[in-house]
Structure formats: C-alpha cells, structure tokens
mmCIF file of N, CA and C in Angstrom:
data_model
loop_
_atom_site.group_PDB
_atom_site.id
_atom_site.type_symbol
_atom_site.label_atom_id
_atom_site.label_comp_id
_atom_site.label_asym_id
_atom_site.label_seq_id
_atom_site.Cartn_x
_atom_site.Cartn_y
_atom_site.Cartn_z
ATOM 1 N N LEU A 4 68.458 99.304 83.692
ATOM 2 C CA LEU A 4 67.657 100.321 83.902
ATOM 3 C C LEU A 4 67.275 100.457 85.369
ATOM 4 N N SER A 5 66.989 99.382 86.153
ATOM 5 C CA SER A 5 66.682 99.506 87.519
ATOM 6 C C SER A 5 67.839 99.898 88.313
ATOM 7 N N ARG A 6 69.032 99.538 88.018
ATOM 8 C CA ARG A 6 70.241 99.934 88.688
ATOM 9 C C ARG A 6 70.431 101.501 88.561
ATOM 10 N N HIS A 7 70.252 101.939 87.357
ATOM 11 C CA HIS A 7 70.435 103.428 87.134
ATOM 12 C C HIS A 7 69.223 104.195 87.915
ATOM 13 N N LEU A 8 68.086 103.708 87.834
ATOM 14 C CA LEU A 8 66.989 104.415 88.433
ATOM 15 C C LEU A 8 67.259 104.453 90.015
ATOM 16 N N ARG A 9 67.820 103.426 90.496
ATOM 17 C CA ARG A 9 68.149 103.314 91.951
ATOM 18 C C ARG A 9 69.080 104.424 92.429
ATOM 19 N N LEU A 10 70.054 104.834 91.506
ATOM 20 C CA LEU A 10 70.946 105.902 91.824
ATOM 21 C C LEU A 10 70.207 107.136 92.207
ATOM 22 N N TYR A 11 69.032 107.417 91.550
ATOM 23 C CA TYR A 11 68.214 108.624 91.798
ATOM 24 C C TYR A 11 67.334 108.353 92.999
ATOM 25 N N THR A 12 66.707 107.168 93.140
ATOM 26 C CA THR A 12 65.732 107.041 94.168
ATOM 27 C C THR A 12 66.391 106.894 95.570
ATOM 28 N N ASP A 13 67.633 106.526 95.636
ATOM 29 C CA ASP A 13 68.421 106.362 96.838
ATOM 30 C C ASP A 13 68.528 107.742 97.516
ATOM 31 N N ILE A 14 68.566 108.801 96.813
ATOM 32 C CA ILE A 14 68.797 110.189 97.400
ATOM 33 C C ILE A 14 67.578 110.604 98.242
ATOM 34 N N TYR A 15 66.446 109.925 98.105
ATOM 35 C CA TYR A 15 65.289 110.226 98.943
ATOM 36 C C TYR A 15 65.219 109.401 100.234
ATOM 37 N N LEU A 16 66.193 108.479 100.500
ATOM 38 C CA LEU A 16 66.272 107.731 101.726
ATOM 39 C C LEU A 16 66.535 108.600 102.814
ATOM 40 N N PRO A 17 66.076 108.348 104.105
ATOM 41 C CA PRO A 17 66.324 109.151 105.226
ATOM 42 C C PRO A 17 67.780 109.429 105.513
ATOM 43 N N GLY A 18 68.639 108.425 105.361
ATOM 44 C CA GLY A 18 70.084 108.418 105.630
ATOM 45 C C GLY A 18 70.909 109.128 104.646
ATOM 46 N N CYS A 19 70.295 109.606 103.436
ATOM 47 C CA CYS A 19 71.126 110.257 102.437
ATOM 48 C C CYS A 19 71.747 111.542 102.908
ATOM 49 N N PRO A 20 73.040 111.788 102.932
ATOM 50 C CA PRO A 20 73.593 113.050 103.513
ATOM 51 C C PRO A 20 73.679 114.133 102.597
ATOM 52 N N PHE A 21 73.011 114.125 101.419
ATOM 53 C CA PHE A 21 72.974 115.270 100.558
ATOM 54 C C PHE A 21 71.695 115.453 99.880
ATOM 55 N N GLN A 22 71.449 116.544 99.183
ATOM 56 C CA GLN A 22 70.281 116.785 98.463
ATOM 57 C C GLN A 22 70.719 117.540 96.998
ATOM 58 N N ILE A 23 69.882 117.374 96.094
ATOM 59 C CA ILE A 23 70.057 118.044 94.891
ATOM 60 C C ILE A 23 69.406 119.481 94.965
ATOM 61 N N SER A 24 70.136 120.541 94.765
ATOM 62 C CA SER A 24 69.512 121.794 94.937
ATOM 63 C C SER A 24 69.989 122.678 93.720
ATOM 64 N N THR A 25 70.006 123.986 93.911
ATOM 65 C CA THR A 25 70.491 124.843 92.901
ATOM 66 C C THR A 25 71.563 125.771 93.436
ATOM 67 N N THR A 26 72.287 126.371 92.486
ATOM 68 C CA THR A 26 73.261 127.290 92.805
ATOM 69 C C THR A 26 73.328 128.375 91.676
ATOM 70 N N THR A 27 73.809 129.607 91.927
ATOM 71 C CA THR A 27 73.939 130.636 90.995
ATOM 72 C C THR A 27 75.513 130.926 90.865
ATOM 73 N N ARG A 28 76.374 130.099 91.456
ATOM 74 C CA ARG A 28 77.741 130.377 91.360
ATOM 75 C C ARG A 28 78.387 130.607 89.999
ATOM 76 N N TYR A 29 77.702 130.187 88.909
ATOM 77 C CA TYR A 29 78.211 130.550 87.654
ATOM 78 C C TYR A 29 77.455 131.537 86.854
ATOM 79 N N GLY A 30 76.559 132.270 87.653
ATOM 80 C CA GLY A 30 75.984 133.430 86.975
ATOM 81 C C GLY A 30 74.447 132.996 86.567
ATOM 82 N N THR A 31 74.197 131.717 86.398
ATOM 83 C CA THR A 31 72.897 131.317 86.058
ATOM 84 C C THR A 31 72.595 130.210 86.985
ATOM 85 N N GLU A 32 71.287 129.933 87.155
ATOM 86 C CA GLU A 32 70.838 128.868 88.075
ATOM 87 C C GLU A 32 71.046 127.539 87.500
ATOM 88 N N GLU A 33 71.667 126.682 88.253
ATOM 89 C CA GLU A 33 71.874 125.271 87.839
ATOM 90 C C GLU A 33 71.956 124.386 89.020
ATOM 91 N N ALA A 34 71.947 123.028 88.699
ATOM 92 C CA ALA A 34 71.889 122.099 89.771
ATOM 93 C C ALA A 34 73.155 122.062 90.634
ATOM 94 N N ALA A 35 73.123 121.626 91.813
ATOM 95 C CA ALA A 35 74.125 121.578 92.758
ATOM 96 C C ALA A 35 73.807 120.442 93.800
ATOM 97 N N VAL A 36 74.865 119.844 94.396
ATOM 98 C CA VAL A 36 74.828 118.836 95.405
ATOM 99 C C VAL A 36 75.109 119.549 96.786
ATOM 100 N N ILE A 37 74.267 119.561 97.675
ATOM 101 C CA ILE A 37 74.438 120.258 99.008
ATOM 102 C C ILE A 37 74.421 119.215 100.101
ATOM 103 N N ALA A 38 75.231 119.424 101.081
ATOM 104 C CA ALA A 38 75.298 118.514 102.259
ATOM 105 C C ALA A 38 73.982 118.766 103.084
ATOM 106 N N ARG A 39 73.361 117.697 103.379
ATOM 107 C CA ARG A 39 72.216 117.742 104.232
ATOM 108 C C ARG A 39 72.586 117.513 105.766
ATOM 109 N N THR A 40 73.748 116.873 105.891
ATOM 110 C CA THR A 40 74.322 116.656 107.287
ATOM 111 C C THR A 40 75.811 116.906 107.128
ATOM 112 N N ASP A 41 76.555 116.977 108.268
ATOM 113 C CA ASP A 41 77.996 116.930 108.199
ATOM 114 C C ASP A 41 78.434 115.716 107.616
ATOM 115 N N ILE A 42 79.442 115.794 106.766
ATOM 116 C CA ILE A 42 80.010 114.523 106.096
ATOM 117 C C ILE A 42 81.501 114.398 106.506
ATOM 118 N N ASN A 43 81.848 113.263 107.062
ATOM 119 C CA ASN A 43 83.283 113.030 107.332
ATOM 120 C C ASN A 43 84.033 112.593 106.158
ATOM 121 N N THR A 44 85.369 112.578 106.142
ATOM 122 C CA THR A 44 86.174 112.132 104.965
ATOM 123 C C THR A 44 85.804 110.681 104.688
ATOM 124 N N GLY A 45 85.846 110.262 103.475
ATOM 125 C CA GLY A 45 85.485 108.926 103.043
ATOM 126 C C GLY A 45 84.320 108.988 102.105
ATOM 127 N N GLU A 46 83.828 107.865 101.718
ATOM 128 C CA GLU A 46 82.689 107.685 100.833
ATOM 129 C C GLU A 46 81.566 108.463 101.166
ATOM 130 N N ILE A 47 80.933 109.112 100.234
ATOM 131 C CA ILE A 47 79.688 109.931 100.490
ATOM 132 C C ILE A 47 78.533 108.998 100.053
ATOM 133 N N LEU A 48 77.901 108.422 101.082
ATOM 134 C CA LEU A 48 76.841 107.380 100.753
ATOM 135 C C LEU A 48 75.744 108.069 99.671
ATOM 136 N N PHE A 49 75.489 107.049 98.711
ATOM 137 C CA PHE A 49 74.464 107.336 97.697
ATOM 138 C C PHE A 49 74.877 108.304 96.617
ATOM 139 N N LEU A 50 76.100 109.031 96.772
ATOM 140 C CA LEU A 50 76.535 109.855 95.708
ATOM 141 C C LEU A 50 77.349 109.168 94.623
ATOM 142 N N ARG A 51 76.735 108.566 93.782
ATOM 143 C CA ARG A 51 77.263 107.785 92.748
ATOM 144 C C ARG A 51 76.960 108.122 91.295
ATOM 145 N N GLY A 52 77.563 107.564 90.333
ATOM 146 C CA GLY A 52 77.222 107.827 88.940
ATOM 147 C C GLY A 52 77.656 106.673 88.101
ATOM 148 N N VAL A 53 77.123 106.767 86.806
ATOM 149 C CA VAL A 53 77.564 105.688 85.929
ATOM 150 C C VAL A 53 78.144 106.454 84.641
ATOM 151 N N LEU A 54 79.193 105.919 84.130
ATOM 152 C CA LEU A 54 79.813 106.561 82.932
ATOM 153 C C LEU A 54 79.268 105.691 81.653
ATOM 154 N N ALA A 55 78.734 106.516 80.807
ATOM 155 C CA ALA A 55 78.339 105.937 79.475
ATOM 156 C C ALA A 55 79.352 106.431 78.417
ATOM 157 N N THR A 56 80.220 105.512 77.991
ATOM 158 C CA THR A 56 81.332 105.885 77.094
ATOM 159 C C THR A 56 80.910 106.094 75.734
ATOM 160 N N PHE A 57 81.492 107.226 75.052
ATOM 161 C CA PHE A 57 81.262 107.462 73.659
ATOM 162 C C PHE A 57 82.151 106.637 72.760
ATOM 163 N N GLU A 58 81.908 106.605 71.512
ATOM 164 C CA GLU A 58 82.747 105.880 70.580
ATOM 165 C C GLU A 58 84.190 106.390 70.583
ATOM 166 N N GLU A 59 85.040 105.525 70.335
ATOM 167 C CA GLU A 59 86.604 105.739 70.339
ATOM 168 C C GLU A 59 86.791 106.956 69.406
ATOM 169 N N GLY A 60 87.687 107.888 69.793
ATOM 170 C CA GLY A 60 87.977 109.037 69.025
ATOM 171 C C GLY A 60 87.116 110.215 69.208
ATOM 172 N N PHE A 61 85.901 110.072 69.904
ATOM 173 C CA PHE A 61 84.991 111.183 69.996
ATOM 174 C C PHE A 61 85.687 112.178 70.962
ATOM 175 N N VAL A 62 85.693 113.499 70.544
ATOM 176 C CA VAL A 62 86.277 114.554 71.475
ATOM 177 C C VAL A 62 85.226 115.625 71.372
ATOM 178 N N PRO A 63 84.682 115.964 72.611
ATOM 179 C CA PRO A 63 83.579 116.885 72.589
ATOM 180 C C PRO A 63 83.980 118.364 72.481
ATOM 181 N N ASP A 64 83.174 119.203 71.925
ATOM 182 C CA ASP A 64 83.392 120.645 71.816
ATOM 183 C C ASP A 64 82.916 121.134 73.228
ATOM 184 N N TRP A 65 83.842 121.282 74.153
ATOM 185 C CA TRP A 65 83.425 121.628 75.540
ATOM 186 C C TRP A 65 82.640 122.901 75.654
ATOM 187 N N SER A 66 82.577 123.734 74.631
ATOM 188 C CA SER A 66 81.775 124.957 74.729
ATOM 189 C C SER A 66 80.352 124.562 74.382
ATOM 190 N N GLN A 67 80.014 123.479 73.719
ATOM 191 C CA GLN A 67 78.730 123.090 73.503
ATOM 192 C C GLN A 67 78.114 121.952 74.295
ATOM 193 N N TRP A 68 78.887 121.297 75.162
ATOM 194 C CA TRP A 68 78.482 120.232 75.878
ATOM 195 C C TRP A 68 78.160 120.474 77.266
ATOM 196 N N ASP A 69 77.356 119.913 77.867
ATOM 197 C CA ASP A 69 77.025 119.870 79.307
ATOM 198 C C ASP A 69 78.349 119.369 80.061
ATOM 199 N N PHE A 70 78.716 120.014 81.177
ATOM 200 C CA PHE A 70 79.824 119.623 81.897
ATOM 201 C C PHE A 70 79.758 118.274 82.612
ATOM 202 N N SER A 71 78.772 117.506 82.343
ATOM 203 C CA SER A 71 78.684 116.167 82.880
ATOM 204 C C SER A 71 79.487 115.217 82.030
ATOM 205 N N ILE A 72 80.172 115.710 80.903
ATOM 206 C CA ILE A 72 81.101 115.020 80.036
ATOM 207 C C ILE A 72 82.384 114.867 80.720
ATOM 208 N N MET A 73 83.013 113.774 80.861
ATOM 209 C CA MET A 73 84.304 113.591 81.690
ATOM 210 C C MET A 73 85.202 112.920 80.662
ATOM 211 N N GLU A 74 86.559 113.166 80.949
ATOM 212 C CA GLU A 74 87.530 112.431 80.283
ATOM 213 C C GLU A 74 87.967 111.292 81.334
ATOM 214 N N SER A 75 88.052 110.065 80.934
ATOM 215 C CA SER A 75 88.436 109.018 81.988
ATOM 216 C C SER A 75 89.939 108.943 81.793
ATOM 217 N N SER A 76 90.640 109.093 82.949
ATOM 218 C CA SER A 76 92.025 108.855 82.962
ATOM 219 C C SER A 76 92.346 107.482 82.812
ATOM 220 N N ARG A 77 91.509 106.568 83.226
ATOM 221 C CA ARG A 77 91.752 105.120 83.194
ATOM 222 C C ARG A 77 91.671 104.602 81.753
ATOM 223 N N TYR A 78 90.629 105.105 81.062
ATOM 224 C CA TYR A 78 90.322 104.416 79.714
ATOM 225 C C TYR A 78 90.752 105.401 78.591
ATOM 226 N N GLY A 79 91.005 106.704 78.934
ATOM 227 C CA GLY A 79 91.438 107.621 77.903
ATOM 228 C C GLY A 79 90.414 108.019 76.898
ATOM 229 N N VAL A 80 89.085 107.903 77.333
ATOM 230 C CA VAL A 80 87.968 108.230 76.346
ATOM 231 C C VAL A 80 87.028 109.167 77.193
ATOM 232 N N CYS A 81 86.223 109.823 76.313
ATOM 233 C CA CYS A 81 85.231 110.705 76.929
ATOM 234 C C CYS A 81 83.899 109.954 77.377
ATOM 235 N N SER A 82 83.297 110.363 78.547
ATOM 236 C CA SER A 82 82.137 109.580 78.883
ATOM 237 C C SER A 82 81.132 110.631 79.438
ATOM 238 N N LEU A 83 79.857 110.211 79.263
ATOM 239 C CA LEU A 83 78.774 110.980 79.887
ATOM 240 C C LEU A 83 78.515 110.550 81.311
ATOM 241 N N MET A 84 78.518 111.426 82.274
ATOM 242 C CA MET A 84 78.249 111.081 83.645
ATOM 243 C C MET A 84 76.816 111.043 83.817
ATOM 244 N N GLU A 85 76.172 109.995 84.316
ATOM 245 C CA GLU A 85 74.775 109.805 84.679
ATOM 246 C C GLU A 85 74.669 109.525 86.128
ATOM 247 N N GLY A 86 73.472 109.845 86.638
ATOM 248 C CA GLY A 86 73.228 109.679 88.038
ATOM 249 C C GLY A 86 73.472 111.008 88.812
ATOM 250 N N PRO A 87 73.198 110.936 90.171
ATOM 251 C CA PRO A 87 73.358 112.192 90.906
ATOM 252 C C PRO A 87 74.634 112.787 90.930
ATOM 253 N N LEU A 88 75.645 112.063 90.702
ATOM 254 C CA LEU A 88 77.071 112.453 90.661
ATOM 255 C C LEU A 88 77.311 113.669 89.633
ATOM 256 N N ARG A 89 76.404 113.520 88.553
ATOM 257 C CA ARG A 89 76.576 114.516 87.481
ATOM 258 C C ARG A 89 76.305 115.855 87.866
ATOM 259 N N PHE A 90 75.718 116.138 89.007
ATOM 260 C CA PHE A 90 75.319 117.422 89.481
ATOM 261 C C PHE A 90 76.454 118.034 90.497
ATOM 262 N N VAL A 91 77.507 117.310 90.705
ATOM 263 C CA VAL A 91 78.662 117.849 91.468
ATOM 264 C C VAL A 91 79.305 118.853 90.617
ATOM 265 N N ASN A 92 79.469 120.008 91.226
ATOM 266 C CA ASN A 92 80.133 121.135 90.354
ATOM 267 C C ASN A 92 81.631 121.249 90.658
ATOM 268 N N HIS A 93 82.285 121.890 89.742
ATOM 269 C CA HIS A 93 83.774 122.047 89.916
ATOM 270 C C HIS A 93 84.165 123.120 90.852
ATOM 271 N N ASP A 94 85.324 122.845 91.539
ATOM 272 C CA ASP A 94 85.935 123.838 92.299
ATOM 273 C C ASP A 94 87.438 123.552 92.280
ATOM 274 N N CYS A 95 88.356 124.539 92.249
ATOM 275 C CA CYS A 95 89.672 124.326 92.273
ATOM 276 C C CYS A 95 90.249 123.782 93.543
ATOM 277 N N TYR A 96 89.453 124.043 94.696
ATOM 278 C CA TYR A 96 89.810 123.554 96.029
ATOM 279 C C TYR A 96 88.519 122.829 96.383
ATOM 280 N N PRO A 97 88.438 121.511 95.866
ATOM 281 C CA PRO A 97 87.118 120.686 96.052
ATOM 282 C C PRO A 97 87.225 120.061 97.494
ATOM 283 N N ASN A 98 86.022 119.571 97.815
ATOM 284 C CA ASN A 98 85.977 118.898 99.127
ATOM 285 C C ASN A 98 85.687 117.380 98.845
ATOM 286 N N SER A 99 85.738 116.916 97.454
ATOM 287 C CA SER A 99 85.619 115.485 97.244
ATOM 288 C C SER A 99 86.358 115.264 95.940
ATOM 289 N N HIS A 100 86.450 114.007 95.614
ATOM 290 C CA HIS A 100 86.984 113.571 94.332
ATOM 291 C C HIS A 100 86.145 112.322 93.746
ATOM 292 N N PHE A 101 86.310 111.944 92.578
ATOM 293 C CA PHE A 101 85.563 110.823 92.120
ATOM 294 C C PHE A 101 86.473 109.653 91.942
ATOM 295 N N GLU A 102 85.952 108.341 92.322
ATOM 296 C CA GLU A 102 86.756 107.202 92.266
ATOM 297 C C GLU A 102 85.882 106.128 91.590
ATOM 298 N N SER A 103 86.613 105.395 90.790
ATOM 299 C CA SER A 103 85.982 104.112 90.248
ATOM 300 C C SER A 103 85.654 103.105 91.293
ATOM 301 N N CYS A 104 84.408 102.521 91.192
ATOM 302 C CA CYS A 104 84.126 101.420 92.150
ATOM 303 C C CYS A 104 83.558 100.168 91.362
ATOM 304 N N ALA A 105 83.448 100.236 90.087
ATOM 305 C CA ALA A 105 83.120 99.106 89.254
ATOM 306 C C ALA A 105 83.492 99.398 87.818
ATOM 307 N N THR A 106 83.138 98.602 86.849
ATOM 308 C CA THR A 106 83.554 98.833 85.499
ATOM 309 C C THR A 106 83.081 100.220 85.001
ATOM 310 N N SER A 107 81.848 100.583 85.205
ATOM 311 C CA SER A 107 81.422 101.859 84.753
ATOM 312 C C SER A 107 80.848 102.766 85.841
ATOM 313 N N GLU A 108 80.910 102.333 87.072
ATOM 314 C CA GLU A 108 80.453 103.130 88.195
ATOM 315 C C GLU A 108 81.525 104.002 88.837
ATOM 316 N N VAL A 109 81.097 105.065 89.304
ATOM 317 C CA VAL A 109 81.976 106.099 89.961
ATOM 318 C C VAL A 109 81.259 106.520 91.311
ATOM 319 N N LYS A 110 82.069 106.718 92.287
ATOM 320 C CA LYS A 110 81.464 107.276 93.589
ATOM 321 C C LYS A 110 82.269 108.472 94.122
ATOM 322 N N ALA A 111 81.697 109.169 94.899
ATOM 323 C CA ALA A 111 82.364 110.438 95.446
ATOM 324 C C ALA A 111 82.912 110.182 96.792
ATOM 325 N N ILE A 112 84.168 110.604 96.953
ATOM 326 C CA ILE A 112 84.888 110.468 98.219
ATOM 327 C C ILE A 112 85.130 111.851 98.839
ATOM 328 N N ALA A 113 84.686 112.008 100.064
ATOM 329 C CA ALA A 113 84.861 113.331 100.698
ATOM 330 C C ALA A 113 86.442 113.330 101.016
ATOM 331 N N ILE A 114 87.146 114.425 100.642
ATOM 332 C CA ILE A 114 88.619 114.376 100.938
ATOM 333 C C ILE A 114 88.954 115.365 102.163
ATOM 334 N N ARG A 115 87.830 116.043 102.558
ATOM 335 C CA ARG A 115 87.936 116.807 103.799
ATOM 336 C C ARG A 115 86.466 116.908 104.494
ATOM 337 N N ARG A 116 86.312 117.313 105.578
ATOM 338 C CA ARG A 116 85.036 117.413 106.371
ATOM 339 C C ARG A 116 84.211 118.389 105.473
ATOM 340 N N ILE A 117 82.876 118.042 105.241
ATOM 341 C CA ILE A 117 81.931 118.821 104.499
ATOM 342 C C ILE A 117 80.867 119.168 105.550
ATOM 343 N N LEU A 118 80.632 120.404 105.739
ATOM 344 C CA LEU A 118 79.707 120.945 106.790
ATOM 345 C C LEU A 118 78.242 120.939 106.054
ATOM 346 N N VAL A 119 77.220 120.825 106.966
ATOM 347 C CA VAL A 119 75.862 120.894 106.440
ATOM 348 C C VAL A 119 75.741 122.330 105.781
ATOM 349 N N GLY A 120 74.957 122.297 104.610
ATOM 350 C CA GLY A 120 74.758 123.362 103.797
ATOM 351 C C GLY A 120 75.863 123.714 102.737
ATOM 352 N N GLU A 121 76.966 123.001 102.834
ATOM 353 C CA GLU A 121 78.042 123.228 101.964
ATOM 354 C C GLU A 121 77.848 122.488 100.637
ATOM 355 N N GLU A 122 78.183 123.226 99.602
ATOM 356 C CA GLU A 122 78.164 122.392 98.358
ATOM 357 C C GLU A 122 79.187 121.364 98.144
ATOM 358 N N ILE A 123 78.889 120.216 97.725
ATOM 359 C CA ILE A 123 79.882 119.201 97.515
ATOM 360 C C ILE A 123 80.534 119.475 96.020
ATOM 361 N N THR A 124 81.733 119.554 96.007
ATOM 362 C CA THR A 124 82.343 119.915 94.778
ATOM 363 C C THR A 124 83.573 118.907 94.415
ATOM 364 N N ALA A 125 83.936 118.945 93.211
ATOM 365 C CA ALA A 125 85.093 118.114 92.768
ATOM 366 C C ALA A 125 85.884 118.939 91.665
ATOM 367 N N ARG A 126 87.170 118.660 91.605
ATOM 368 C CA ARG A 126 88.072 119.206 90.665
ATOM 369 C C ARG A 126 87.943 118.502 89.158
ATOM 370 N N TYR A 127 87.424 119.292 88.231
ATOM 371 C CA TYR A 127 87.245 118.786 86.841
ATOM 372 C C TYR A 127 88.657 118.757 86.237
ATOM 373 N N LYS A 128 88.609 118.483 84.941
ATOM 374 C CA LYS A 128 89.866 118.517 84.067
ATOM 375 C C LYS A 128 90.530 119.877 84.155
ATOM 376 N N VAL A 129 91.812 119.758 84.200
ATOM 377 C CA VAL A 129 92.586 121.008 84.219
ATOM 378 C C VAL A 129 92.295 121.764 82.891
ATOM 379 N N ASN A 130 92.156 123.141 82.931
ATOM 380 C CA ASN A 130 91.911 124.112 81.847
ATOM 381 C C ASN A 130 90.552 123.781 81.166
ATOM 382 N N MET A 131 89.574 123.011 81.813
ATOM 383 C CA MET A 131 88.301 122.778 81.225
ATOM 384 C C MET A 131 87.536 124.054 80.784
ATOM 385 N N PHE A 132 87.766 125.096 81.600
ATOM 386 C CA PHE A 132 87.014 126.291 81.415
ATOM 387 C C PHE A 132 87.863 127.279 80.710
ATOM 388 N N GLY A 133 89.018 126.864 80.082
ATOM 389 C CA GLY A 133 89.876 127.827 79.437
ATOM 390 C C GLY A 133 90.685 128.644 80.391
ATOM 391 N N SER A 134 90.908 129.911 80.162
ATOM 392 C CA SER A 134 91.891 130.622 81.105
ATOM 393 C C SER A 134 90.981 131.271 82.181
ATOM 394 N N ARG A 135 89.663 131.158 82.157
ATOM 395 C CA ARG A 135 88.806 131.902 83.171
ATOM 396 C C ARG A 135 88.027 130.912 83.963
ATOM 397 N N CYS A 136 88.485 130.444 84.990
ATOM 398 C CA CYS A 136 87.646 129.591 85.835
ATOM 399 C C CYS A 136 86.640 130.463 86.716
ATOM 400 N N LEU A 137 85.429 129.894 86.769
ATOM 401 C CA LEU A 137 84.437 130.680 87.495
ATOM 402 C C LEU A 137 84.088 130.107 88.863
ATOM 403 N N CYS A 138 84.917 129.142 89.356
ATOM 404 C CA CYS A 138 84.650 128.528 90.623
ATOM 405 C C CYS A 138 84.735 129.621 91.811
ATOM 406 N N GLU A 139 84.253 129.205 92.998
ATOM 407 C CA GLU A 139 84.316 130.162 94.030
ATOM 408 C C GLU A 139 85.637 130.301 94.582
ATOM 409 N N THR A 140 86.530 129.387 94.413
ATOM 410 C CA THR A 140 87.881 129.577 94.840
ATOM 411 C C THR A 140 88.637 130.497 93.979
ATOM 412 N N CYS A 141 88.486 130.460 92.716
ATOM 413 C CA CYS A 141 89.140 131.339 91.734
ATOM 414 C C CYS A 141 88.518 132.798 91.870
#
C-alpha cells in the first residue's frame, strides 16, 4: 500500500515535471497529465503506474470499462493501470510510451520533447476506439 500511495504523493514534489489536470478533448471533462516544465526525451520522473492483472481469460467490454484497462503485450492479459500513469490519454501521435520497469510497474518515457503546458499522451491499443478515434491528431 505504501508503494502505491507513494506513486501519488510524489507528484507533489517540487521537481515533478507534470501535474494532473483536466481536458475536454473527448467532449467531456476528464483527467489529463500536463507538463509543468519542458521535458526532454527519456524517463518522465514520477510518472509511473502499477498493473493489477485480471484473472486469466478476462476480456473487458471496452465500451463499459474505464480506459485505464490495458492489454499487456508481455503477458497477454488485461490489467488495470493504477497510479498517475492511468491519467495519460491516448493520441495517435503520442509524445510518450509506456515501458515496464519491474514485474508490475510501468513508467512513462518521453519519445520527443514535451513543452510546458502540453498534454502528455501515449498510443493505446490499435482500434481501441473502434473506427472513430477522438484524439487531437485524428
């Protein structure tokens, strides 16, 4: 529990380069991760998450689930993303990607420079949104 709680408390440290904010990019207000400072390529400090794996064979109904449900390419199972990383929204031209850093931990890696005020995004599963993607790129 303390490790999971630390994922959230670390975002209040002075050196944290992002903040949890809101966006209306999908038509309704929802959480978003916004750069508080310019971020160079590489690991985004404190932007981590933990995957809680569902039972084998579980396949979510994507229309009914929060999009913090991920399909693990490593383990081939569905997992619930917990921690601040769960607030990273999808974009077809993302500025970050997720990378495993421990058995169930995931971190965000900036794949291009992210400017202050820019939303931090990652590419979700292909066709997750059906034929109509609502990201800013599309």
